[in-house]
């Protein structure tokens, strides 16, 4: 397979090297993560983020932690690994991929001789497999979604569902990379994505790097641009999809979906099957992460609200299935009615 557009995470054996996404676009800084505690911290503080990538990061964080084990007792080793799984699982509640990846790692732990050395090998192999599968998955979603992008079209996206949110191809941005490779000329409108500006900082960074014509807009501009007929297609990622087809994504996605529906613009979710929560019926049961209000009230160290004023900071919202035109997974395009299409998908191992 060809090189992905971005490399946000790399397994170096004794550590995991990640791009510190908080520093983008100003500088491309890296962190070397040496244990599960450091990885949990990197995920919580959003040095590394994006649903598929936090699953991969947690798996690699666990494997690097296991590799540091010096003892020989199986039950102590197991207890240490279980404690690391609990710490990594407590970082961010919304994205299914995190729990799916940790589930696979737990199966790898149990799936062989009860010996710390061989279990370390299994954990490392499983983490690398999750990473490799995500690369293939991203590419496949890109190939399935690329034909939706027509010559001269303007595509709108929200947050960052690109290489920086995955192993390297992305979800919603993967069809854009493939369309670009195929010579299609199109433009992208990237919602800035308050409060942490993943659209302005990260989506714009990776698309501009790939030579894709990108314009950043304020989140509030998306709705009138859709209404004025200036957008031909909306592509977004997801953190969790339920069996009814409702889905969670970055706060603001629901509003974009409503406006796309009102304007008659096709609205697609692009996500791997590891984002589908095969145990959850509808969106009202998705846990929504509430982040620190200071992410809303402080910009670049400067308060933007009067002292003592409260702020709410839900990191995600839930878009109901009826606003979605289709869901692109690595297994193909799921069309309306989404519940019937999702029911035909095989849950990924994990
Ligand atoms: O809070 P973040 O930056 O982790 O949120 C990311 C998103 O909402 C993405 O759209 C989602 O994870 C899909 S990424 C492929």
XYZ file of N, CA, C and O and ligand atoms in Angstrom, residues 46 49-52 92 158-161 165-166 171 198 237-239 249-250 316, ligand 1:
95
model
N -5.285 15.482 24.876
C -5.474 15.626 23.434
C -4.203 15.974 22.674
O -4.250 16.601 21.608
N -5.470 12.461 19.424
C -6.935 12.480 19.478
C -7.504 11.932 18.179
O -6.757 11.596 17.274
N -8.846 11.871 18.115
C -9.492 11.267 16.940
C -9.818 9.811 17.280
O -8.956 9.092 17.790
N -11.060 9.401 16.989
C -11.540 8.110 17.489
C -10.640 6.908 17.139
O -10.168 6.202 18.037
N -10.361 6.661 15.841
C -9.530 5.480 15.559
C -8.132 5.595 16.169
O -7.572 4.610 16.668
N -11.139 8.876 27.735
C -12.172 9.613 26.996
C -13.354 8.662 26.779
O -13.169 7.564 26.257
N -16.310 18.800 9.188
C -16.319 19.380 10.531
C -15.305 18.636 11.391
O -15.207 17.426 11.320
N -14.580 19.361 12.201
C -13.541 18.803 13.081
C -12.390 18.250 12.240
O -12.172 18.689 11.108
N -11.637 17.303 12.777
C -10.587 16.652 11.995
C -10.842 15.161 11.989
O -10.747 14.499 13.034
N -11.222 14.641 10.844
C -11.412 13.214 10.664
C -10.449 12.778 9.566
O -10.818 12.133 8.597
N -6.342 11.821 12.773
C -7.290 11.208 13.701
C -7.252 9.691 13.614
O -8.046 9.008 14.266
N -6.336 9.171 12.785
C -6.283 7.726 12.501
C -4.806 7.327 12.361
O -3.913 8.068 12.747
N -10.738 9.188 7.978
C -12.055 8.632 7.662
C -12.725 9.592 6.662
O -12.662 9.375 5.467
N -9.896 21.959 15.904
C -9.313 20.845 15.137
C -9.437 21.071 13.639
O -8.603 20.588 12.866
N -16.621 12.494 10.182
C -16.271 11.237 10.844
C -17.249 10.965 11.967
O -18.298 11.620 12.090
N -16.915 9.991 12.795
C -17.773 9.692 13.949
C -16.954 9.067 15.060
O -15.927 8.411 14.817
N -17.422 9.266 16.268
C -16.805 8.631 17.439
C -17.582 7.406 17.893
O -17.020 6.519 18.518
N -20.462 12.728 17.019
C -19.249 13.309 16.446
C -19.025 14.644 17.141
O -19.793 15.062 18.018
N -17.968 15.308 16.777
C -17.581 16.572 17.413
C -18.757 17.538 17.532
O -19.561 17.652 16.595
N -18.934 16.462 22.270
C -19.583 15.772 21.141
C -21.081 16.039 21.160
O -21.635 16.425 22.182
O -12.140 15.507 20.363
P -11.486 14.914 19.153
O -10.574 15.830 18.443
O -10.859 13.571 19.462
O -12.732 14.639 18.207
C -12.518 14.051 16.967
C -13.752 13.937 16.161
O -14.826 14.334 16.576
C -13.634 13.237 14.856
O -14.554 13.738 13.935
C -13.945 11.751 15.111
O -13.098 11.244 16.097
C -13.844 10.942 13.897
S -12.169 10.817 13.470
C -11.743 9.873 12.319
